[in-house]
CSV table of C-alpha atoms in Angstrom, one decimal:
chain,number,residue,atom,x,y,z
A,234,ASP,CA,-4.3,8.2,9.1
A,235,GLU,CA,-1.2,6.5,7.8
A,236,THR,CA,-0.2,3.2,9.5
A,237,GLY,CA,3.6,3.1,9.3
A,238,THR,CA,6.6,4.8,10.8
A,239,PRO,CA,10.4,4.8,10.8
A,240,SER,CA,12.0,2.4,13.3
A,241,GLN,CA,15.3,2.2,15.1
A,242,SER,CA,17.2,-1.0,14.5
A,243,SER,CA,20.7,-2.0,13.5
A,244,GLU,CA,19.4,-5.2,11.9
A,245,LEU,CA,17.1,-4.5,9.0
A,246,PHE,CA,15.6,-7.0,6.6
A,247,SER,CA,16.5,-7.0,2.9
A,248,PRO,CA,14.1,-8.1,0.2
A,249,LEU,CA,16.2,-11.3,-0.3
A,250,GLN,CA,15.8,-12.2,3.4
A,251,LEU,CA,12.1,-11.9,3.4
A,252,GLN,CA,11.7,-13.6,0.0
A,253,THR,CA,13.6,-16.5,1.5
A,254,ALA,CA,11.8,-16.6,4.8
A,255,TYR,CA,8.4,-16.7,3.3
A,256,HIS,CA,9.3,-19.1,0.5
A,257,VAL,CA,8.8,-16.7,-2.3
A,258,THR,CA,12.1,-17.6,-3.9
A,259,PRO,CA,10.8,-20.8,-5.7
A,260,LEU,CA,8.3,-18.7,-7.6
A,261,LEU,CA,10.9,-16.0,-8.5
A,262,GLN,CA,13.3,-18.7,-9.7
A,263,GLN,CA,10.6,-20.0,-12.1
A,264,GLY,CA,10.1,-16.5,-13.5
A,265,TYR,CA,6.9,-15.8,-11.5
A,266,ASN,CA,7.9,-12.3,-10.4
A,267,GLY,CA,4.7,-10.4,-11.0
A,268,ALA,CA,5.3,-9.9,-14.8
A,269,GLY,CA,2.1,-8.8,-16.5
A,270,GLN,CA,0.5,-7.8,-13.3
A,271,THR,CA,-0.4,-4.3,-12.2
A,272,ILE,CA,-0.1,-3.3,-8.5
A,273,ALA,CA,-1.8,-0.1,-7.4
A,274,ILE,CA,-0.9,1.9,-4.4
A,275,ALA,CA,-3.9,3.7,-3.0
A,276,THR,CA,-2.6,6.6,-0.9
A,277,PHE,CA,-3.1,10.2,0.2
A,278,ALA,CA,0.4,11.6,-0.2
A,279,PRO,CA,2.9,11.9,-3.1
A,280,TYR,CA,6.3,10.3,-3.5
A,281,ASN,CA,9.5,10.9,-5.3
A,282,TYR,CA,10.3,8.2,-7.8
A,283,SER,CA,14.1,8.4,-7.1
A,284,ASP,CA,13.5,6.8,-3.7
A,285,PRO,CA,12.1,3.4,-4.9
A,286,ALA,CA,14.5,3.5,-7.9
A,287,THR,CA,17.5,3.9,-5.5
A,288,PHE,CA,16.0,1.2,-3.2
A,289,ALA,CA,15.7,-1.2,-6.2
A,290,SER,CA,19.3,-0.5,-7.3
A,291,LEU,CA,20.7,-0.9,-3.8
A,292,MET,CA,18.9,-4.2,-3.2
A,293,GLY,CA,19.7,-5.7,-6.5
A,294,LEU,CA,16.2,-5.6,-7.8
A,295,PRO,CA,15.1,-4.7,-11.4
A,296,ASN,CA,14.1,-1.1,-12.1
A,297,VAL,CA,10.6,-0.1,-10.9
A,298,GLN,CA,8.2,-0.3,-13.9
A,299,LEU,CA,5.5,2.3,-13.9
A,300,ALA,CA,2.1,1.8,-15.6
A,301,PRO,CA,1.4,3.4,-19.0
A,302,GLY,CA,1.1,7.2,-18.7
A,303,PHE,CA,3.5,7.5,-15.8
A,304,SER,CA,7.2,8.4,-15.7
A,305,PRO,CA,9.9,9.3,-13.2
A,306,THR,CA,8.9,12.9,-13.5
A,307,ASN,CA,5.2,12.2,-13.5
A,308,PRO,CA,5.0,9.2,-11.1
A,309,PHE,CA,1.5,9.4,-9.7
A,310,ALA,CA,-2.1,10.4,-10.5
A,311,VAL,CA,-4.0,12.9,-8.3
A,312,VAL,CA,-7.6,11.8,-8.0
A,313,ASP,CA,-10.4,14.3,-7.1
A,314,GLY,CA,-13.5,12.3,-8.2
A,315,SER,CA,-13.8,14.2,-11.5
A,316,GLY,CA,-12.5,11.3,-13.6
A,317,ASN,CA,-9.5,13.3,-14.8
A,318,SER,CA,-6.1,13.3,-13.2
A,319,VAL,CA,-5.5,16.7,-11.7
A,320,SER,CA,-2.4,18.7,-10.9
A,321,GLN,CA,-2.9,20.1,-7.5
A,322,VAL,CA,-0.8,20.4,-4.3
A,323,VAL,CA,-1.5,17.4,-2.2
A,324,TYR,CA,-1.1,16.8,1.5
A,325,GLN,CA,2.5,16.1,2.1
A,326,THR,CA,2.4,14.2,5.4
A,327,GLY,CA,2.7,10.5,4.7
A,328,SER,CA,4.9,10.6,1.6
A,329,ASP,CA,7.1,8.1,3.5
A,330,GLU,CA,4.1,5.8,3.5
A,331,THR,CA,3.7,5.9,-0.2
A,332,THR,CA,7.4,5.4,-0.7
A,333,VAL,CA,7.7,2.3,1.3
A,334,ASP,CA,4.5,0.9,-0.2
A,335,MET,CA,6.2,1.2,-3.6
A,336,GLU,CA,9.5,-0.3,-2.4
A,337,TRP,CA,8.1,-3.3,-0.7
A,338,SER,CA,5.4,-4.3,-3.2
A,339,HIS,CA,8.3,-4.1,-5.7
A,340,ALA,CA,10.5,-6.2,-3.4
A,341,PHE,CA,8.1,-9.1,-3.5
A,342,ALA,CA,7.1,-8.7,-7.2
A,343,PRO,CA,10.0,-7.1,-9.0
A,344,GLY,CA,8.5,-7.9,-12.4
A,345,ALA,CA,5.2,-6.2,-11.8
A,346,THR,CA,4.1,-2.8,-13.1
A,347,GLN,CA,3.2,-0.3,-10.4
A,348,GLU,CA,0.9,2.8,-10.3
A,349,VAL,CA,0.1,5.3,-7.5
A,350,ALA,CA,-3.3,6.9,-7.0
A,351,VAL,CA,-3.2,9.8,-4.7
A,352,GLY,CA,-6.4,11.1,-3.2
A,353,ASP,CA,-6.8,14.9,-3.7
A,354,THR,CA,-5.9,16.0,-0.2
A,355,ALA,CA,-4.8,19.6,-0.7
A,356,THR,CA,-5.8,20.7,2.8
A,357,GLN,CA,-6.3,17.5,4.9
A,358,PRO,CA,-5.4,13.9,5.2
A,359,SER,CA,-7.6,11.0,4.1
A,360,THR,CA,-11.4,11.1,4.4
A,361,PRO,CA,-14.1,8.6,3.4
A,362,GLN,CA,-14.9,10.5,0.3
A,363,GLN,CA,-11.3,10.3,-0.8
A,364,PHE,CA,-11.2,6.6,-0.2
A,365,TYR,CA,-14.3,6.3,-2.4
A,366,ASP,CA,-12.8,8.5,-5.2
A,367,VAL,CA,-9.5,6.7,-5.3
A,368,TYR,CA,-11.0,3.2,-5.4
A,369,GLN,CA,-13.6,4.1,-8.0
A,370,ALA,CA,-10.9,5.6,-10.2
A,371,LEU,CA,-8.8,2.5,-9.9
A,372,ALA,CA,-11.7,0.1,-10.6
A,373,SER,CA,-12.8,2.1,-13.6
A,374,GLY,CA,-9.4,3.0,-15.0
A,375,SER,CA,-10.2,6.7,-15.0
A,376,ASP,CA,-7.9,9.6,-14.0
A,377,GLY,CA,-5.2,8.2,-16.2
A,378,LEU,CA,-5.0,4.9,-14.3
A,379,THR,CA,-4.8,1.3,-15.4
A,380,VAL,CA,-7.3,-1.1,-13.8
A,381,PRO,CA,-5.0,-3.1,-11.5
A,382,ASN,CA,-4.9,-6.8,-10.5
A,383,VAL,CA,-4.3,-5.9,-6.9
A,384,ILE,CA,-4.5,-2.8,-4.7
A,385,THR,CA,-2.7,-2.1,-1.4
A,386,CYS,CA,-3.5,0.7,1.0
A,387,SER,CA,-1.9,1.7,4.3
A,388,TRP,CA,-4.3,4.4,5.3
A,389,ALA,CA,-7.3,4.0,7.6
A,390,TYR,CA,-9.4,5.6,10.3
A,391,PRO,CA,-11.1,4.1,13.4
A,392,GLU,CA,-14.2,2.4,12.3
A,393,ALA,CA,-16.4,4.4,14.7
A,394,ALA,CA,-14.9,7.7,13.5
A,395,ALA,CA,-17.3,7.9,10.5
A,396,PRO,CA,-21.1,7.4,10.5
A,397,VAL,CA,-22.3,3.9,9.9
A,398,GLU,CA,-24.0,5.1,6.7
A,399,THR,CA,-20.7,6.4,5.3
A,400,ASN,CA,-18.9,3.1,5.9
A,401,GLN,CA,-21.9,1.2,4.3
A,402,ILE,CA,-21.5,3.3,1.1
A,403,LEU,CA,-17.8,2.5,1.0
A,404,ASP,CA,-18.7,-1.2,1.7
A,405,GLN,CA,-20.9,-1.3,-1.4
A,406,MET,CA,-18.1,0.2,-3.4
A,407,PHE,CA,-15.6,-2.4,-2.1
A,408,ALA,CA,-18.0,-5.2,-2.9
A,409,SER,CA,-18.2,-4.0,-6.4
A,410,VAL,CA,-14.4,-3.8,-6.8
A,411,ALA,CA,-14.1,-7.4,-5.4
A,412,ALA,CA,-16.8,-8.6,-7.8
A,413,GLN,CA,-14.5,-7.3,-10.6
A,414,GLY,CA,-11.9,-9.8,-9.4
A,415,ILE,CA,-9.6,-7.2,-7.9
A,416,THR,CA,-8.0,-8.1,-4.6
A,417,MET,CA,-7.5,-5.3,-2.1
A,418,PHE,CA,-5.1,-5.5,0.8
A,419,PHE,CA,-5.3,-3.0,3.7
A,420,ALA,CA,-2.9,-2.6,6.7
A,421,ALA,CA,-4.8,-3.7,9.8
A,422,GLY,CA,-3.2,-0.9,11.9
A,423,ASP,CA,-0.4,-0.4,14.4
A,424,GLY,CA,-2.3,0.8,17.4
A,425,ASN,CA,-3.1,-0.9,20.6
A,426,VAL,CA,-6.7,-2.1,20.6
A,427,GLN,CA,-7.3,-0.6,24.1
A,428,SER,CA,-7.6,2.8,22.5
A,429,TYR,CA,-10.2,1.9,19.9
A,430,ASN,CA,-11.5,-1.2,18.2
A,431,VAL,CA,-10.7,-1.9,14.6
A,432,MET,CA,-9.7,0.4,11.7
A,433,TYR,CA,-11.7,1.0,8.6
A,434,PRO,CA,-11.5,0.2,5.7
A,435,SER,CA,-9.5,-2.8,6.9
A,436,SER,CA,-12.6,-4.0,8.8
A,437,ASP,CA,-14.6,-4.1,5.7
A,438,PRO,CA,-15.6,-7.7,4.7
A,439,PHE,CA,-14.6,-7.2,1.1
A,440,VAL,CA,-10.9,-6.3,1.7
A,441,ILE,CA,-8.1,-8.4,3.1
A,442,ALA,CA,-6.8,-7.0,6.4
A,443,VAL,CA,-3.1,-7.6,7.0
A,444,GLY,CA,-1.8,-7.8,10.5
A,445,GLY,CA,1.8,-7.8,11.8
A,446,THR,CA,4.3,-10.3,13.3
A,447,ASN,CA,7.7,-10.1,14.9
A,448,LEU,CA,10.0,-12.3,12.8
A,449,ALA,CA,13.4,-13.8,13.7
A,450,LEU,CA,15.6,-15.7,11.2
A,451,ASN,CA,18.2,-18.4,11.5
A,452,THR,CA,21.6,-17.8,9.9
A,453,ASN,CA,20.5,-19.8,6.9
A,454,GLY,CA,17.6,-17.5,6.3
A,455,THR,CA,14.8,-19.8,7.5
A,456,ILE,CA,12.4,-18.7,10.1
A,457,ALA,CA,13.7,-19.2,13.7
A,458,SER,CA,10.6,-17.8,15.4
A,459,GLU,CA,7.6,-15.7,14.6
A,460,LYS,CA,5.1,-14.3,17.1
A,461,ALA,CA,2.4,-11.6,17.1
A,462,TRP,CA,3.7,-8.1,17.0
A,463,GLY,CA,3.1,-6.5,20.3
A,464,ASN,CA,5.2,-4.2,22.6
A,465,PRO,CA,3.9,-3.7,26.2
A,466,PRO,CA,2.6,-1.5,27.7
A,467,TYR,CA,0.6,-0.9,24.6
A,468,ASN,CA,-0.1,2.7,25.6
A,469,SER,CA,0.8,4.4,22.3
A,470,PHE,CA,0.5,4.0,18.6
A,471,TYR,CA,3.0,1.8,16.6
A,472,THR,CA,3.1,-0.8,19.4
A,473,ALA,CA,1.1,-3.8,18.1
A,474,SER,CA,-0.9,-5.4,15.3
A,475,THR,CA,-4.4,-4.0,15.5
A,476,GLY,CA,-7.0,-6.7,15.7
A,477,GLY,CA,-10.5,-7.3,16.9
A,478,TYR,CA,-14.0,-7.2,15.7
A,479,SER,CA,-16.1,-4.8,13.6
A,480,THR,CA,-19.2,-3.5,15.3
A,481,GLU,CA,-20.8,-2.7,12.0
A,482,PHE,CA,-20.2,-5.6,9.6
A,483,ALA,CA,-20.9,-9.3,10.0
A,484,ALA,CA,-18.3,-11.9,9.2
A,485,PRO,CA,-18.4,-12.8,5.5
A,486,PRO,CA,-19.6,-16.3,4.7
A,487,TRP,CA,-16.2,-17.6,3.7
A,488,ALA,CA,-14.7,-16.6,7.0
A,489,ALA,CA,-17.5,-16.9,9.6
A,490,ALA,CA,-17.2,-20.5,10.6
A,491,ILE,CA,-13.4,-20.4,10.8
A,492,GLN,CA,-13.3,-17.1,12.8
A,493,GLU,CA,-16.0,-18.3,15.3
A,494,LYS,CA,-13.6,-21.1,16.5
A,495,TYR,CA,-11.6,-18.4,18.3
A,496,VAL,CA,-12.7,-18.1,21.9
A,497,PRO,CA,-10.6,-16.0,24.2
A,498,PRO,CA,-10.2,-16.7,27.9
A,499,SER,CA,-12.7,-14.6,29.9
A,500,SER,CA,-9.7,-13.1,31.7
A,501,GLN,CA,-8.6,-11.4,28.5
A,502,LEU,CA,-11.8,-9.7,27.7
A,503,SER,CA,-12.2,-6.0,28.3
A,504,PRO,CA,-15.5,-4.0,28.4
A,505,THR,CA,-13.9,-1.4,26.0
A,506,VAL,CA,-12.8,-3.9,23.4
A,507,PRO,CA,-15.6,-6.2,22.3
A,508,TYR,CA,-15.4,-9.9,21.6
A,509,LEU,CA,-18.1,-10.3,19.0
A,510,PRO,CA,-18.3,-13.7,17.4
A,511,GLY,CA,-20.2,-13.6,14.2
A,512,MET,CA,-19.0,-10.1,13.3
A,513,ARG,CA,-16.1,-9.4,10.9
A,514,GLY,CA,-12.8,-10.3,12.6
A,515,VAL,CA,-9.6,-8.5,11.8
A,516,PRO,CA,-7.0,-9.3,10.4
A,517,ASP,CA,-7.3,-12.0,7.8
A,518,VAL,CA,-3.6,-12.7,7.4
A,519,SER,CA,-0.3,-11.4,8.6
A,520,LEU,CA,3.4,-10.8,7.6
A,521,ASN,CA,6.4,-9.4,9.4
A,522,ALA,CA,5.9,-5.8,10.5
A,523,LEU,CA,9.3,-4.9,11.9
A,524,ASN,CA,12.7,-3.8,10.7
A,525,PHE,CA,12.1,-3.2,7.0
A,526,SER,CA,15.0,-1.5,5.1
A,527,ALA,CA,13.9,1.5,3.0
A,528,ILE,CA,15.1,4.5,1.1
A,529,TYR,CA,13.3,7.8,1.9
A,530,GLN,CA,14.3,11.3,0.8
A,531,GLY,CA,17.6,9.7,-0.3
A,532,GLY,CA,18.5,8.3,3.1
A,533,PHE,CA,18.6,4.7,4.4
A,534,TYR,CA,16.1,4.0,7.1
A,535,GLY,CA,14.3,1.2,9.0
A,536,PHE,CA,10.5,1.2,8.9
A,537,LEU,CA,7.9,-0.7,10.9
A,538,GLY,CA,4.2,-1.3,10.7
A,539,THR,CA,1.5,-3.3,9.0
A,540,SER,CA,1.9,-0.7,6.3
A,541,LEU,CA,4.9,-2.7,5.2
A,542,SER,CA,3.1,-6.0,5.6
A,543,SER,CA,0.2,-5.0,3.3
A,544,PRO,CA,2.2,-4.0,0.2
A,545,SER,CA,4.4,-7.1,0.7
A,546,TRP,CA,1.2,-9.2,0.4
A,547,ALA,CA,0.2,-7.3,-2.7
A,548,GLY,CA,3.5,-8.3,-4.3
A,549,ILE,CA,3.0,-11.9,-3.3
A,550,TYR,CA,-0.4,-11.8,-4.9
A,551,ALA,CA,1.1,-10.5,-8.1
A,552,ASP,CA,3.6,-13.4,-8.2
A,553,MET,CA,0.9,-16.0,-7.5
A,554,ASN,CA,-1.5,-14.6,-10.0
A,555,GLN,CA,1.0,-14.6,-12.8
A,556,MET,CA,1.7,-18.2,-11.9
A,557,ALA,CA,-2.0,-19.1,-11.9
A,558,ILE,CA,-2.6,-17.5,-15.3
A,559,ALA,CA,0.4,-19.3,-16.7
A,560,LYS,CA,-0.6,-22.7,-15.4
A,561,THR,CA,-4.4,-22.5,-15.8
A,562,GLY,CA,-5.3,-19.6,-18.0
A,563,LYS,CA,-7.3,-18.2,-15.2
A,564,SER,CA,-6.7,-15.4,-12.8
A,565,LEU,CA,-7.0,-15.9,-9.0
A,566,GLY,CA,-9.4,-13.0,-8.9
A,567,TYR,CA,-10.7,-11.9,-5.6
A,568,LEU,CA,-8.5,-13.9,-3.1
A,569,ALA,CA,-10.2,-13.6,0.3
A,570,PRO,CA,-12.5,-16.7,0.1
A,571,GLN,CA,-9.7,-18.8,-1.3
A,572,LEU,CA,-7.4,-17.9,1.6
A,573,TYR,CA,-9.8,-19.2,4.1
A,574,GLN,CA,-10.6,-22.3,2.0
A,575,VAL,CA,-6.9,-23.4,1.6
A,576,SER,CA,-6.1,-22.5,5.3
A,577,GLN,CA,-8.1,-25.7,6.2
A,578,MET,CA,-6.0,-27.9,4.0
A,579,THR,CA,-3.5,-30.4,5.5
A,580,PRO,CA,-0.8,-29.3,5.6
A,581,SER,CA,-1.8,-25.6,5.8
A,582,PRO,CA,0.0,-23.2,3.5
A,583,PHE,CA,0.1,-20.8,6.4
A,584,HIS,CA,2.6,-20.5,9.3
A,585,ASP,CA,0.2,-20.5,12.2
A,586,ILE,CA,1.2,-17.9,14.8
A,587,THR,CA,0.5,-19.1,18.3
A,588,GLN,CA,2.6,-16.8,20.5
A,589,GLY,CA,2.3,-13.1,21.4
A,590,ASN,CA,-0.6,-10.7,21.8
A,591,ASN,CA,-1.7,-7.1,20.9
A,592,GLY,CA,-2.6,-6.0,24.4
A,593,GLU,CA,-6.1,-7.4,24.3
A,594,PHE,CA,-6.2,-10.6,22.2
A,595,SER,CA,-3.7,-13.4,22.0
A,596,ALA,CA,-2.4,-15.4,19.1
A,597,THR,CA,-3.7,-19.0,19.2
A,598,PRO,CA,-3.8,-22.0,17.0
A,599,GLY,CA,-6.1,-21.3,14.0
A,600,TRP,CA,-7.4,-17.9,13.1
A,601,ASP,CA,-7.1,-15.2,15.8
A,602,PRO,CA,-7.8,-11.5,16.0
A,603,VAL,CA,-4.1,-10.7,16.2
A,604,THR,CA,-2.5,-12.4,13.3
A,605,GLY,CA,-5.5,-13.8,11.3
A,606,LEU,CA,-4.7,-17.1,9.5
A,607,GLY,CA,-1.0,-16.5,10.0
A,608,THR,CA,1.8,-15.8,7.5
A,609,PRO,CA,2.3,-17.5,4.2
A,610,ASP,CA,4.5,-20.2,2.9
A,611,VAL,CA,4.1,-18.6,-0.5
A,612,ALA,CA,5.2,-21.6,-2.6
A,613,ALA,CA,2.8,-23.9,-0.8
A,614,LEU,CA,0.0,-21.3,-0.9
A,615,ALA,CA,0.4,-20.8,-4.7
A,616,ASN,CA,0.3,-24.5,-5.3
A,617,ASP,CA,-2.8,-25.0,-3.2
A,618,LEU,CA,-4.6,-22.1,-4.8
A,619,ILE,CA,-3.7,-23.3,-8.3
A,620,THR,CA,-4.8,-26.9,-7.5
A,621,ASN,CA,-8.2,-25.6,-6.6
A,622,LEU,CA,-8.3,-23.4,-9.6
A,623,GLN,CA,-7.5,-26.3,-11.9
A,624,ALA,CA,-10.1,-28.5,-10.2
A,625,GLY,CA,-12.8,-25.8,-10.4
A,626,THR,CA,-13.3,-25.9,-6.7
A,627,SER,CA,-12.0,-22.4,-5.7
A,628,ALA,CA,-14.1,-20.6,-3.2
A,629,THR,CA,-15.7,-17.4,-4.6
A,630,LEU,CA,-17.8,-14.5,-3.5
């Protein structure tokens, strides 16, 4: 299932506003705008290049640069597991998802190159096999694709919806992609946790799950307030940042000790949504999830969901990785262990979200299963990551 939807609001955020709020602007001003980096959109619906092109023009961004082999009239690869890009009719529902992923990864990394890998879904939406095919194609550079630096995906299914054995096969594949040094961001989800626990693949230990916040800005563009995204009564989808615990995967070693510090009040626990310390907690990080401006099918809309938060983080990664390579000659590589490592620095490069809830868990100081480590101060985060890279102390797999 896709994890984003149009929203109704008269006050929509522009790229400039969110670049300013999350302190991305200092990197952009130094020329670290994702140049030389490839961002891949893993998706299960096509898109029309004219929409992100119009968005870029309207928002004062550079033109969207497509990876080699792609063009405005041939803007995506259809992946069927054969190793060759195929020309087939693909499932149309969710084309808005692919479009906004393109627009907001570009908004945060306007100098990066982008490519779109569409799972072959001629008759149905995403399945575990299609996730496998798309990520294998990206990691190997088959199907006409370029091996990317970072991948973002806004599609998922409830973890329990597939057999454990199926998710374990995907987990092995994600571990292999991470070992290549490719960072993968997944939208954590937009559903209330009372309906199901966590989503997969965002609950996989080898991907970075991105939750959502509700951001308000001061008139000068700085953050006035930021709390966990959650809209009572939490009885429908698109109401809250999905968070919680995997019932299948243990917390990875780089996250376990930090996540285990979270202890919810007993009054907040539900028999249907498990609190499972020691298991993989979701999300890892967050970003605003509401009131994103977008162009879709030629019209101007507002969108909401962690499916906007995830591609935004992919763009942020591209900027930081360009900066790391320029300053150290080394890529950041797989980022998850480093995020948990630098979150413990003083001061932390994260805005710790301590207010709000998703209907089951509450945001608290430190990591929590609503907003993860928090949202980034990107300039500070980049500097901390690069300091560790220069010192040879960066956490790894």
